[in-house]
CSV table of C-alpha atoms and ligand atoms in Angstrom, one decimal:
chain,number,residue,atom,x,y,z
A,807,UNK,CA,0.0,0.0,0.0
A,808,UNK,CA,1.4,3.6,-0.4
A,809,UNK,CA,1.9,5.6,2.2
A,810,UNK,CA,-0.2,8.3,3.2
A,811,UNK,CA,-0.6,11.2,5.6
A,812,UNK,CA,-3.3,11.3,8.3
A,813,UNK,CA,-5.3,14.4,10.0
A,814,UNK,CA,-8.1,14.3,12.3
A,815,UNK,CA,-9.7,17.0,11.9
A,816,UNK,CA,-12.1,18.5,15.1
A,817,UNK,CA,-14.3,21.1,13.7
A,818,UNK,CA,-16.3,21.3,10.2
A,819,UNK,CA,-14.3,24.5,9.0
A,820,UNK,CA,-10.7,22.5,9.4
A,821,UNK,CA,-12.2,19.5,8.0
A,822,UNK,CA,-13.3,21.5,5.1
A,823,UNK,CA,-9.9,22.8,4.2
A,824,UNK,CA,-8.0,19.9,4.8
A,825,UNK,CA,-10.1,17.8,2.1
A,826,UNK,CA,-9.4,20.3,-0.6
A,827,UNK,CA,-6.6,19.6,-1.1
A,828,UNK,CA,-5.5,17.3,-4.1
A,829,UNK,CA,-5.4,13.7,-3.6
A,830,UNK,CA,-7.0,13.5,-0.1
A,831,UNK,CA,-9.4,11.2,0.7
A,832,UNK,CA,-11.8,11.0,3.0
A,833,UNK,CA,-12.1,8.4,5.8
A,834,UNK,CA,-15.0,7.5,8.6
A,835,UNK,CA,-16.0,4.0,8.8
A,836,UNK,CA,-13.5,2.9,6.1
A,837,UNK,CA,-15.1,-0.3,5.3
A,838,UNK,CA,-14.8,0.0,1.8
A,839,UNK,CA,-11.9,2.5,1.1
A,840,UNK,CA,-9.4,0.4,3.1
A,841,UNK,CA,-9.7,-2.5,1.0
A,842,UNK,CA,-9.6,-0.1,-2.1
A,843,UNK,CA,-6.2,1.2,-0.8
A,844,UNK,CA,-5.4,-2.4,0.2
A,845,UNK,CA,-5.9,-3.6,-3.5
A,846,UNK,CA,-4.6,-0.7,-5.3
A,847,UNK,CA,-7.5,0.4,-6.8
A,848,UNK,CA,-6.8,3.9,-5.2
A,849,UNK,CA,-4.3,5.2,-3.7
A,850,UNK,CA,-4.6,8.6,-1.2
A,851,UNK,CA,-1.5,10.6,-0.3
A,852,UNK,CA,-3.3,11.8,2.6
A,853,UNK,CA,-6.5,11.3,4.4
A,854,UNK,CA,-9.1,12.6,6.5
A,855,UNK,CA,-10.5,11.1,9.6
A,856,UNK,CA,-13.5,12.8,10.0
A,857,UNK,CA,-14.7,10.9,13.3
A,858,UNK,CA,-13.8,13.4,15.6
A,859,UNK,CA,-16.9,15.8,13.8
A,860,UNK,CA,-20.4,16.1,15.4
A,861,UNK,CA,-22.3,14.6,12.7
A,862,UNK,CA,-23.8,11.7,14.3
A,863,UNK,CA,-27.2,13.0,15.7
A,864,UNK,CA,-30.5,10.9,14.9
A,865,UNK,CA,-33.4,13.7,15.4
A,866,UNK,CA,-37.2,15.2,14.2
A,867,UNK,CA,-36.5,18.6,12.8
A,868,UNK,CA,-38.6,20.9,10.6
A,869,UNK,CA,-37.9,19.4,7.4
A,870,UNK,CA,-38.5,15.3,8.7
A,871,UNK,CA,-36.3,12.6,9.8
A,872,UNK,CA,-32.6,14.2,10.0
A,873,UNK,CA,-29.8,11.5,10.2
A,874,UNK,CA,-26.0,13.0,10.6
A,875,UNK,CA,-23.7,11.6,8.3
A,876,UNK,CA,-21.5,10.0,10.7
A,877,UNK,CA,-24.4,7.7,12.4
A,878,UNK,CA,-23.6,4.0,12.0
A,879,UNK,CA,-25.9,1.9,10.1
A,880,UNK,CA,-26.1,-0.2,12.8
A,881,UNK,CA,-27.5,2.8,15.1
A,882,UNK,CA,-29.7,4.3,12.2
A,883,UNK,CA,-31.6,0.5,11.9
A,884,UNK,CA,-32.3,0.2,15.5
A,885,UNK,CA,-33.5,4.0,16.2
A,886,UNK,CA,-36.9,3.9,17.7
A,887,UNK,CA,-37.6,7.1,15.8
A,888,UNK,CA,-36.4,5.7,12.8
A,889,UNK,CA,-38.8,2.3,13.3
A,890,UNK,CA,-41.3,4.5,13.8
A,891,UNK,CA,-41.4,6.7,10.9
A,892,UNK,CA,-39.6,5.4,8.2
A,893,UNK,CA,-39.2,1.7,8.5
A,894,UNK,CA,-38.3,1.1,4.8
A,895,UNK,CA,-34.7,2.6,6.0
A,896,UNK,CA,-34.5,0.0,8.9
A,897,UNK,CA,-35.2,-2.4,7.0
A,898,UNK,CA,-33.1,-1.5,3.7
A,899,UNK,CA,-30.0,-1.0,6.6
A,900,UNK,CA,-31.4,-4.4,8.2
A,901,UNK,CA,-31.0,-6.1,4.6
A,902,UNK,CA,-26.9,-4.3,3.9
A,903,UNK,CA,-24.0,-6.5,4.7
A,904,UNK,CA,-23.2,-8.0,7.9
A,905,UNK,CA,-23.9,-6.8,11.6
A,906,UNK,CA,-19.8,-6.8,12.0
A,907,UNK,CA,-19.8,-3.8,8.7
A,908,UNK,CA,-23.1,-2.3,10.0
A,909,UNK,CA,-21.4,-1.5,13.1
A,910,UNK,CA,-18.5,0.3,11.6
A,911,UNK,CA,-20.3,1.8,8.2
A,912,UNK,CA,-21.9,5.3,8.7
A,913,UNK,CA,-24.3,6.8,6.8
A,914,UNK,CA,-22.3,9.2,4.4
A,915,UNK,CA,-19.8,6.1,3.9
A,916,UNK,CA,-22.5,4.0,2.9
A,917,UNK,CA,-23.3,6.7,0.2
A,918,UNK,CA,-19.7,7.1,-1.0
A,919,UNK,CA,-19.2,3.8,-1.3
A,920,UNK,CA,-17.9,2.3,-5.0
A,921,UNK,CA,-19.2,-0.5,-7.0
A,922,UNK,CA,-18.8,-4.0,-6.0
A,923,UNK,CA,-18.1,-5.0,-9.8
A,924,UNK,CA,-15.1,-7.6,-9.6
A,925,UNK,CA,-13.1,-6.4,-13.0
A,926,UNK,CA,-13.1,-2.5,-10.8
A,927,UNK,CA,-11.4,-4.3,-8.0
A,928,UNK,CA,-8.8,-7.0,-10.3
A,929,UNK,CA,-6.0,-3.8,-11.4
A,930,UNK,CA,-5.1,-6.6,-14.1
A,931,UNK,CA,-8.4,-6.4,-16.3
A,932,UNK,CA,-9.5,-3.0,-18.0
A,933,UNK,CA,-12.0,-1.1,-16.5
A,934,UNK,CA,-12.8,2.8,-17.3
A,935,UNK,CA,-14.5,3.2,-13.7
A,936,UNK,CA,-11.3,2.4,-12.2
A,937,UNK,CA,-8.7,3.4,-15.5
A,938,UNK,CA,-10.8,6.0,-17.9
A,939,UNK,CA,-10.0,4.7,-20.9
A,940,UNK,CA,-9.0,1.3,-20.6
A,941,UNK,CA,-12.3,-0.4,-21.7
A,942,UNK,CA,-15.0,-2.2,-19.7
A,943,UNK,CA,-14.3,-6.2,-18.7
A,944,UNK,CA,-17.8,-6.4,-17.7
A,945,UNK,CA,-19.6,-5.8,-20.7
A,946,UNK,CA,-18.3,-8.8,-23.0
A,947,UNK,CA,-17.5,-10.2,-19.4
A,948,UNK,CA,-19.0,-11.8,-16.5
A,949,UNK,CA,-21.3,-9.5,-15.7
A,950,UNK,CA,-24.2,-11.7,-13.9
A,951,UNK,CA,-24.4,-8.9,-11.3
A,952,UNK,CA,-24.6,-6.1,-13.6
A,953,UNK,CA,-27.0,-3.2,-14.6
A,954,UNK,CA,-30.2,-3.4,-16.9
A,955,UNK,CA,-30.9,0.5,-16.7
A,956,UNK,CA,-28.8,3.1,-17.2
A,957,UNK,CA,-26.2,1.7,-18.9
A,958,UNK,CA,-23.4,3.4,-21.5
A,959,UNK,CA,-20.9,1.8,-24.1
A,960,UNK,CA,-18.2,2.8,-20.9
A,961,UNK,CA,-20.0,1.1,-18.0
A,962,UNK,CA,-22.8,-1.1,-16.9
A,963,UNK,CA,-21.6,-1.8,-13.2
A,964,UNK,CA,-24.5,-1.1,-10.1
A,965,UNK,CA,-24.4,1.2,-7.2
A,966,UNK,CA,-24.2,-1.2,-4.1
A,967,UNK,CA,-26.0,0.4,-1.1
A,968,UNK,CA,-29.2,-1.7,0.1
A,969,UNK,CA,-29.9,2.2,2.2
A,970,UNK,CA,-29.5,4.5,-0.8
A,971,UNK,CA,-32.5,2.4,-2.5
A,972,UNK,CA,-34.8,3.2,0.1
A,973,UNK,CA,-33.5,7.0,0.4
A,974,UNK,CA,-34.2,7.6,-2.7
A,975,UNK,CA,-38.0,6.2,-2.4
A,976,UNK,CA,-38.5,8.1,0.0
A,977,UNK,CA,-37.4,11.7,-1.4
A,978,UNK,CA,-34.6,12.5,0.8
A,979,UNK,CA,-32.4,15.4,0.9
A,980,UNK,CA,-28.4,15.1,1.0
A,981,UNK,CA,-26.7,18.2,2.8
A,982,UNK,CA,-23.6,18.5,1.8
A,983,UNK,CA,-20.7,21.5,2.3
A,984,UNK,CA,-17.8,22.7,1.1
A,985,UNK,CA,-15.4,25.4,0.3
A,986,UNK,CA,-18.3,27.5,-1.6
A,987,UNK,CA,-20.7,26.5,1.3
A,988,UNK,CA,-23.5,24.3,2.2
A,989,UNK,CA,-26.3,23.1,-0.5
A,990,UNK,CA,-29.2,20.6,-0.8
A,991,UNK,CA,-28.8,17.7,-3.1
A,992,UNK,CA,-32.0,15.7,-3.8
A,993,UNK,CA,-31.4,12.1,-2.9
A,994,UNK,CA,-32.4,11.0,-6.7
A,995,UNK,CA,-29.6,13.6,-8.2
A,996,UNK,CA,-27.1,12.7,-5.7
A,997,UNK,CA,-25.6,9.7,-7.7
A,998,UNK,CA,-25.1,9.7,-11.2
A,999,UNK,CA,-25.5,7.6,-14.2
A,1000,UNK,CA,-22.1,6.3,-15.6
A,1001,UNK,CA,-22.4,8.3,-19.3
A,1002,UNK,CA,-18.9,9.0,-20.8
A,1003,UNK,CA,-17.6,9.5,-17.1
A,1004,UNK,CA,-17.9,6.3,-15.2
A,1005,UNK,CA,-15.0,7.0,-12.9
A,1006,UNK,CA,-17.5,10.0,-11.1
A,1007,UNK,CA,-20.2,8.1,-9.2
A,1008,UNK,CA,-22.1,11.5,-7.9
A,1009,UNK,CA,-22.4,14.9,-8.1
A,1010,UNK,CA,-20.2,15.3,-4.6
A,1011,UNK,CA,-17.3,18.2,-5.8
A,1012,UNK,CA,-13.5,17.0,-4.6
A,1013,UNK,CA,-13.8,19.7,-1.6
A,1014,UNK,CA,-17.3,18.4,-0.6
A,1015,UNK,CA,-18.4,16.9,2.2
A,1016,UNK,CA,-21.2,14.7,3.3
A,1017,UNK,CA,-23.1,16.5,6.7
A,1018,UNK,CA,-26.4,14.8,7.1
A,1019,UNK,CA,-29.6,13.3,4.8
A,1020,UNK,CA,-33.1,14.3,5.4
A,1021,UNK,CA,-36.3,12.6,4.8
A,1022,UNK,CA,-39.1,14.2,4.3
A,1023,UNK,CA,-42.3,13.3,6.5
A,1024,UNK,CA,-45.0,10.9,4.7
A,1025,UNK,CA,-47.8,8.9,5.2
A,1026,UNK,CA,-45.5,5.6,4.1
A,1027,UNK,CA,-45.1,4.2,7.7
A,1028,UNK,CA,-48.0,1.4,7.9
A,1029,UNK,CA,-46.7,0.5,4.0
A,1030,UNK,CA,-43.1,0.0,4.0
A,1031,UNK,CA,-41.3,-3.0,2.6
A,1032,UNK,CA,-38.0,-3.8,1.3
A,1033,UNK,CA,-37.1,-6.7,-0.4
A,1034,UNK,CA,-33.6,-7.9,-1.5
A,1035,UNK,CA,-33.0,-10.8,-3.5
A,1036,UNK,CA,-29.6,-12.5,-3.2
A,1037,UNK,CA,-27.6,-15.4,-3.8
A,1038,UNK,CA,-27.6,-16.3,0.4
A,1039,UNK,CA,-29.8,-14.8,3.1
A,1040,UNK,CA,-27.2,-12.4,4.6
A,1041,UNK,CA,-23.7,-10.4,3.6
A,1042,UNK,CA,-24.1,-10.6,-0.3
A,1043,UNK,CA,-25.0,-7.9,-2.2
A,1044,UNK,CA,-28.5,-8.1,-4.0
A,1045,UNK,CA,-29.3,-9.2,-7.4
A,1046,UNK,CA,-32.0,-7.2,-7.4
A,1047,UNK,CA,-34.1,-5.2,-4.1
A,1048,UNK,CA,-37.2,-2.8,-4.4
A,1049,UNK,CA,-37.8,-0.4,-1.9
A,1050,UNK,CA,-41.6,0.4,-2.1
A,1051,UNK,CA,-43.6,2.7,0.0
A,1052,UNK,CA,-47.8,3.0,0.1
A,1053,UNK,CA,-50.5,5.4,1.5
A,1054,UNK,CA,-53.2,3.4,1.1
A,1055,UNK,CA,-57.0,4.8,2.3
A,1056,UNK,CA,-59.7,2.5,2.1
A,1057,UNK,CA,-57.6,-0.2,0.0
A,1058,UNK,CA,-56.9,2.5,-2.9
A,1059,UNK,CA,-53.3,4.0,-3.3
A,1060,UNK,CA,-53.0,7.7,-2.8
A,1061,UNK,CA,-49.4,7.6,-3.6
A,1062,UNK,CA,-46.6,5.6,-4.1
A,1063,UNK,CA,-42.8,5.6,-3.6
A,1064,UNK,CA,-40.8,2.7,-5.5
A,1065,UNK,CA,-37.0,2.3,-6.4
A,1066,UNK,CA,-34.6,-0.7,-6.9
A,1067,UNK,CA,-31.3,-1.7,-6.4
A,1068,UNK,CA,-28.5,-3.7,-8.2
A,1069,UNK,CA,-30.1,-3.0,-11.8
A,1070,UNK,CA,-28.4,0.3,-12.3
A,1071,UNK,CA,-25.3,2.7,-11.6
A,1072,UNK,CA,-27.4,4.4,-9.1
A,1073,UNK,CA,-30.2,4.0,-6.8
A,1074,UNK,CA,-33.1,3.2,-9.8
A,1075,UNK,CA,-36.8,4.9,-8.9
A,1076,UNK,CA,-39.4,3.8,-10.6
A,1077,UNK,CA,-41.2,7.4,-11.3
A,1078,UNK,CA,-43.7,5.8,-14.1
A,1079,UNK,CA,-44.4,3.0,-12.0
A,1080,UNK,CA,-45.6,5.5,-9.0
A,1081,UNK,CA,-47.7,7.4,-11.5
A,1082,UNK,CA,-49.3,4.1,-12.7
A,1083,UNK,CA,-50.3,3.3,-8.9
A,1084,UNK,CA,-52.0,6.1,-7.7
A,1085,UNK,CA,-55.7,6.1,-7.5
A,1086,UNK,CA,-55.6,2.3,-8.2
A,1087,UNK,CA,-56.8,-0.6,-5.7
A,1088,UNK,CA,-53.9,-2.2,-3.8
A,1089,UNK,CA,-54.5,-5.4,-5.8
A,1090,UNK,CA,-51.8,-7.9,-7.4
A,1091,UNK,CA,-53.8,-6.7,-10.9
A,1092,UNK,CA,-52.0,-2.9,-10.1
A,1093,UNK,CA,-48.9,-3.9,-9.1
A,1094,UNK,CA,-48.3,-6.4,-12.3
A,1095,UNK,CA,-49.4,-3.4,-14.6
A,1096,UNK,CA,-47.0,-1.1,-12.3
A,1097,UNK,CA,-44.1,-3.5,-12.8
A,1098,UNK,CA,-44.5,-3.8,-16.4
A,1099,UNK,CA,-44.2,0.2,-16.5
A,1100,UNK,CA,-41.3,0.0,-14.6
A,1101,UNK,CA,-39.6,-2.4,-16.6
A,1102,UNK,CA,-39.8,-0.4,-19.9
A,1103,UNK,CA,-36.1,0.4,-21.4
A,1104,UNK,CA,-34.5,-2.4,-19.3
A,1105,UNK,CA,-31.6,-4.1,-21.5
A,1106,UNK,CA,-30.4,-7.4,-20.3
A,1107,UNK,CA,-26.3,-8.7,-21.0
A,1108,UNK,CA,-24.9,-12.4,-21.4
A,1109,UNK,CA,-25.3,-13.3,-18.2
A,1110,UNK,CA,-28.1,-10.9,-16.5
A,1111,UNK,CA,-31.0,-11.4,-18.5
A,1112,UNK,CA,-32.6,-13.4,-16.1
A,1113,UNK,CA,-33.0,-10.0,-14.4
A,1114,UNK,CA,-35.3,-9.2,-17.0
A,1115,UNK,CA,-37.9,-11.7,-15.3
A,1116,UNK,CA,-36.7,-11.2,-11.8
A,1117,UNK,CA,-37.3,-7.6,-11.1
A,1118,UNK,CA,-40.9,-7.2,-11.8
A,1119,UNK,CA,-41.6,-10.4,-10.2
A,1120,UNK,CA,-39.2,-8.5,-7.2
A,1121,UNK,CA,-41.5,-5.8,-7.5
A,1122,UNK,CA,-44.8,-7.1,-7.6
A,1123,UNK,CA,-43.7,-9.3,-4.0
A,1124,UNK,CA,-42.3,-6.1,-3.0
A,1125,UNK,CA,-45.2,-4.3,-2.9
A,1126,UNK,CA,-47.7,-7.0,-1.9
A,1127,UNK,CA,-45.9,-7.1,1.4
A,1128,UNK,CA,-46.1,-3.6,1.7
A,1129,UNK,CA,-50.0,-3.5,1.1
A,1130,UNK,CA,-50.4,-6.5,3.3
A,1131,UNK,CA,-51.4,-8.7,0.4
A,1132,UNK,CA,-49.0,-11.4,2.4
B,2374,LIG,FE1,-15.3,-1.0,-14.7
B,2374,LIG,FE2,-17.9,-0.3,-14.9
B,2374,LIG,FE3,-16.9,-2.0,-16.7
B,2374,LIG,FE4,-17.1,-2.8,-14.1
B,2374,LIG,S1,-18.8,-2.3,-15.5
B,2374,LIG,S2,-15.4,-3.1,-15.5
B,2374,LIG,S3,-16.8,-0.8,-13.1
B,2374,LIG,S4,-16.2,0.1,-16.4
């Protein structure tokens, strides 16, 4: 590994000017940069321990549900408040890795983290996430865990996160900071679709920081399910997951909130889908003709097609545990 400087930062205004400079890299839980420096996939001259910063509170403010960007996952899951008002977050943190990673990945981490796609992590084999301009292994690859939506002719790898699916359901905020000050990122604009630029997984700026995410208040609470399908029951990332959210009044939808996982470079909502939903019965009928919507545009490879047949039937599950179909 190369060697690196390390800071530790106490307040936000040193932290801020000690990640603009070039090269730096930020560090909090470090469950998924550390094996990134361990493998040589990057390589920080210095980084920034940003533990020692206040950003850990779990509260009710104005604006919803406010989560600090250094709360664990672990601690975000098990939050009463959290339970209480928007379990599809418990659950989605419930459904991410292992309880050992839980307990030392925070929020923001779980955000920044990279793609799990095995030719980004092997510095033998091309890949233009990890080496602009080196090609893509995946795409005439292995690529069984790969994207169906979203892709380009530079990248077709999937954003990770089990909680980032379920944040972006449920129209969070991101507040971030930096040199030019603090700004509001929605959740859905946050991470960004590979295009010519795979190697730039959001819209973060190199001197930007991660200070807390906000959800919104809703009427989701009684209809909240996540489900994550995956090759074993726990520590594997999902094939495919659907966060989906109801307010349902008398068996009709009023609204909907849907999004999935592992089926594109970021957290994939499912805005037609929602559309198709509202005003509908909560029957199997609605969610079929929602999940048909939602698959419009998907493009399987060699070895993900079967993703073709496994995320609407993902999301038509999905949502009949959230109605209490089952
Ligand atoms: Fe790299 Fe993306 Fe291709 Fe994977 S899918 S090898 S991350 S360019």
């Amino acid at each position: 590994m190369k060697q690196f400087t390390y800071v530790k930062p106490t307040t936000q205004t040193t932290a801020v000017t000690a990640i603009g400079k070039p090269g730096t890299k930020i560090i909090a839980g470090g469950t998924n940069l550390v094996d990134l420096m361990k493998k040589g996939v990057t390589a920080p001259n210095r980084l920034v321990d940003i533990n020692a910063l206040p950003l850990k509170e779990i509260s009710t403010t104005k604006d919803g549900l406010h989560i600090g960007a250094l709360a664990l996952n672990s601690v975000v899951s098990e939050n009463a408040t959290v339970i209480k008002l928007q379990p599809l977050l418990s659950m989605a943190l419930k459904a991410g890795a292992s309880p050992q990673l839980r307990n030392m990945a925070t929020v923001g981490g779980n955000m920044m983290q990279r793609t799990r796609c095995v030719y980004f992590y092997d510095t033998t084999m091309p890949c233009n996430k990890r080496a602009p301009g080196t090609g893509c292994g995946a795409m005439e690859g292995y690529n069984r865990m790969h994207a169906i939506f979203g892709t380009s002719d530079k990248c077709i790898a999937v954003h990770p996160s089990d909680m980032c699916v379920a944040l972006a359901a449920l129209d969070a905020t991101v507040v971030v900071t930096g040199k030019k000050g603090t700004r509001r990122i929605p959740f859905t604009q946050f991470h960004r679709l590979p295009g010519d630029n795979p190697e730039l997984d959001n819209q973060l700026a190199a001197d930007e920081m991660i200070l807390s995410v906000e959800i919104p208040e809703n009427n989701f609470a009684k209809n909240s399910y996540y489900l994550k399908v995956r090759d074993r029951q726990s520590y594997a990332f999902a094939l495919v997951s659907v966060a989906a959210a109801l307010d349902i009044q008398n068996g009709v939808i009023q609204s909907a909130r849907l999004a999935m996982g592992g089926v594109a470079h970021k957290p994939w909502r499912l805005f037609d889908a929602e559309k198709a939903l509202a005003g509908k019965p909560a029957t199997e009928d609605s969610f079929k003709t929602a999940a048909l919507i939602a698959m419009q545009g998907a493009k399987g490879h060699e070895y993900n097609a079967f993703k073709l047949k496994l995320a609407p039937a993902t999301i038509v599950e999905a949502l009949k545990h959230a109605s209490g179909l089952v």
